[in-house]
Coordinates of C-alpha atoms in Angstrom, one line a residue:
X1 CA 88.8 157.3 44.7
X2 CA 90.8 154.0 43.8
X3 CA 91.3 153.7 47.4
X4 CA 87.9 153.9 48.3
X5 CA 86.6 150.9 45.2
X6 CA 89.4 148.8 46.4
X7 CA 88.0 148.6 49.8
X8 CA 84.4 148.2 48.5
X9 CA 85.5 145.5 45.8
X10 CA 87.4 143.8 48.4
X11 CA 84.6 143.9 50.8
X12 CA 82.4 142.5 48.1
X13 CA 84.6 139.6 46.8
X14 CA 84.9 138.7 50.6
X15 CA 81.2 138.8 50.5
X16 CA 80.8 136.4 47.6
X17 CA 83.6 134.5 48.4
X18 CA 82.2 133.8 51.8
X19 CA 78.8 133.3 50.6
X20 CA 77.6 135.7 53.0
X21 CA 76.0 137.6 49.1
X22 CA 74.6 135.2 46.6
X23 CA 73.6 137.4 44.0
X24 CA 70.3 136.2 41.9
X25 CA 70.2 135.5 38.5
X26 CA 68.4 138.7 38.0
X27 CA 71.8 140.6 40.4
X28 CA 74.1 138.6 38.2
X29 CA 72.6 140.0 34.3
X30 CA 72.6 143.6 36.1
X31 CA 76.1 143.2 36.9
X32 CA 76.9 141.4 34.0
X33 CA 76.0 144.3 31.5
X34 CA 77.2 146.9 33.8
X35 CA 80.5 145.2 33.9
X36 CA 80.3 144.9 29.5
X37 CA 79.5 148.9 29.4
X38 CA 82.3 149.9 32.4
X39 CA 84.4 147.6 30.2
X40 CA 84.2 149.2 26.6
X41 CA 84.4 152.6 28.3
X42 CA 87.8 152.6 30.3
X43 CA 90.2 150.4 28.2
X44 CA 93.7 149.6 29.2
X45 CA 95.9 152.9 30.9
X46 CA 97.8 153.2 27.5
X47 CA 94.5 153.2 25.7
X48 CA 93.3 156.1 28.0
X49 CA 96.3 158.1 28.0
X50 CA 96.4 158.4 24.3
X51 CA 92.6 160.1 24.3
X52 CA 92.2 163.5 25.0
X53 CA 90.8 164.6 28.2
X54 CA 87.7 165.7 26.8
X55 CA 86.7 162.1 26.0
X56 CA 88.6 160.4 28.9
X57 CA 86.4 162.7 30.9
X58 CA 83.4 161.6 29.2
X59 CA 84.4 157.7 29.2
X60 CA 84.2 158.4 33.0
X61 CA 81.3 160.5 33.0
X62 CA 79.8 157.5 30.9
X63 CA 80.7 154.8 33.7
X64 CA 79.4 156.6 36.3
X65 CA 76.1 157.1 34.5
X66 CA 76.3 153.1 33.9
X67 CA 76.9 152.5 37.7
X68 CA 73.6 155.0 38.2
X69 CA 71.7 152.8 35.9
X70 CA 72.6 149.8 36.7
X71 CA 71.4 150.8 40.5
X72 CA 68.3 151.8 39.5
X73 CA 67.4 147.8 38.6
X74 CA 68.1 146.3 41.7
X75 CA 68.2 145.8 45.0
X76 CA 69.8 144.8 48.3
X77 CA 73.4 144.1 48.2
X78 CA 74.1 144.6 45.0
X79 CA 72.4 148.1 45.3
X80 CA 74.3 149.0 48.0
X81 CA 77.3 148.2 46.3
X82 CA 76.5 150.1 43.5
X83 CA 75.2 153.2 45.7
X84 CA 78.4 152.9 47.4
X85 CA 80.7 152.9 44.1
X86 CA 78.7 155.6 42.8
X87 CA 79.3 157.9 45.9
X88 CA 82.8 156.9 45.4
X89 CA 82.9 158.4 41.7
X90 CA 81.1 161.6 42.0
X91 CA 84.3 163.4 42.1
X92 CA 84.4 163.1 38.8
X93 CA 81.3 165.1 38.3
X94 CA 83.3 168.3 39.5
X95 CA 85.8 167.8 36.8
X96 CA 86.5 170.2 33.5
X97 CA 88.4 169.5 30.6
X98 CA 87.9 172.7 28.4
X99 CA 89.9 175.4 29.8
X100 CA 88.2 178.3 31.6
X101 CA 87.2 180.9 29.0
X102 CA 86.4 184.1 31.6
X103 CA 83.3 182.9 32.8
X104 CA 82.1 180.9 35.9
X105 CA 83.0 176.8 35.7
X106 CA 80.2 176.4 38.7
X107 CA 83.0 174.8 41.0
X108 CA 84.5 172.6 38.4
X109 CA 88.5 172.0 38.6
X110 CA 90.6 170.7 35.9
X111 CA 92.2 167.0 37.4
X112 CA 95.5 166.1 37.1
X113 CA 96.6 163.2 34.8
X114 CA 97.0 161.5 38.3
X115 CA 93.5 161.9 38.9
X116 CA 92.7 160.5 35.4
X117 CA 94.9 157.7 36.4
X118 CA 93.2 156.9 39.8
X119 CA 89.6 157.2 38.4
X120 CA 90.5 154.8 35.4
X121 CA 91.7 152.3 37.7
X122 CA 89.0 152.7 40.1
X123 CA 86.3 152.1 37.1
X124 CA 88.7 148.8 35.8
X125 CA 88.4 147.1 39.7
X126 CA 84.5 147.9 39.8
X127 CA 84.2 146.4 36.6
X128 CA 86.3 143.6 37.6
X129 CA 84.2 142.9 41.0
X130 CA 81.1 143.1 38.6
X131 CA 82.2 140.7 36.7
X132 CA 83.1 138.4 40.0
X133 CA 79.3 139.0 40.7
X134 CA 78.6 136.9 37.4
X135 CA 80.2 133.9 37.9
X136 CA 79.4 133.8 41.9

């Protein structure tokens, strides 16, 4: 998963870098409040790892449903970006916290703190490549 938003943000900042994507104002206040909401979600790895995995599951839950919404406002690059990052986070949908109680989890499988780890830092470069977006 980190692997996968590091190639996409590095794509992306080539992109803006390059001029090749000059996001619109209206692109740049999309990516400007997704980037606030990923940001207040997934705080710093020593922040994280002192929250339980019920709520760093939900933090993560919570960015990929601000990735979702933030793609349903725009369009063209920035959508495919975002349609990208998303795909790149729906592991994290197939993740459990509660431990199984006897009954079916529907596929779900508990992660390992290393999978915390990886989708926590995967959620801090989006948000950082969002936040390129602003200023580009």
């Amino acid at each position: 998963m980190k692997a996968i938003i590091e190639e996409l943000a590095e794509k992306a900042e080539r992109q803006l870098s390059d001029q090749v994507w000059i996001p619109d104002p209206a692109d740049r206040a999309i990516a400007e409040k997704a980037a606030t909401g990923l940001y207040a979600l997934v705080g710093a790895p020593e922040v994280q790892r002192a929250l339980s995995d019920v709520d760093r599951l939900a933090r993560l839950r919570e960015a990929l449903a601000a990735v979702a919404i933030a793609l349903a406002h725009v369009h063209g690059r920035l959508a495919w970006f975002l349609g990208a990052a998303a795909t790149a986070l729906t592991p994290i949908l197939n993740w459990r916290a509660l431990p199984l109680e006897g009954g079916p989890t529907f596929g779900a499988v508990e992660p390992t703190a290393q999978e915390y780890e990886d989708a926590e830092e995967a959620v801090r470069r989006l948000q950082a490549t969002l936040a390129a977006v602003v200023v580009a």
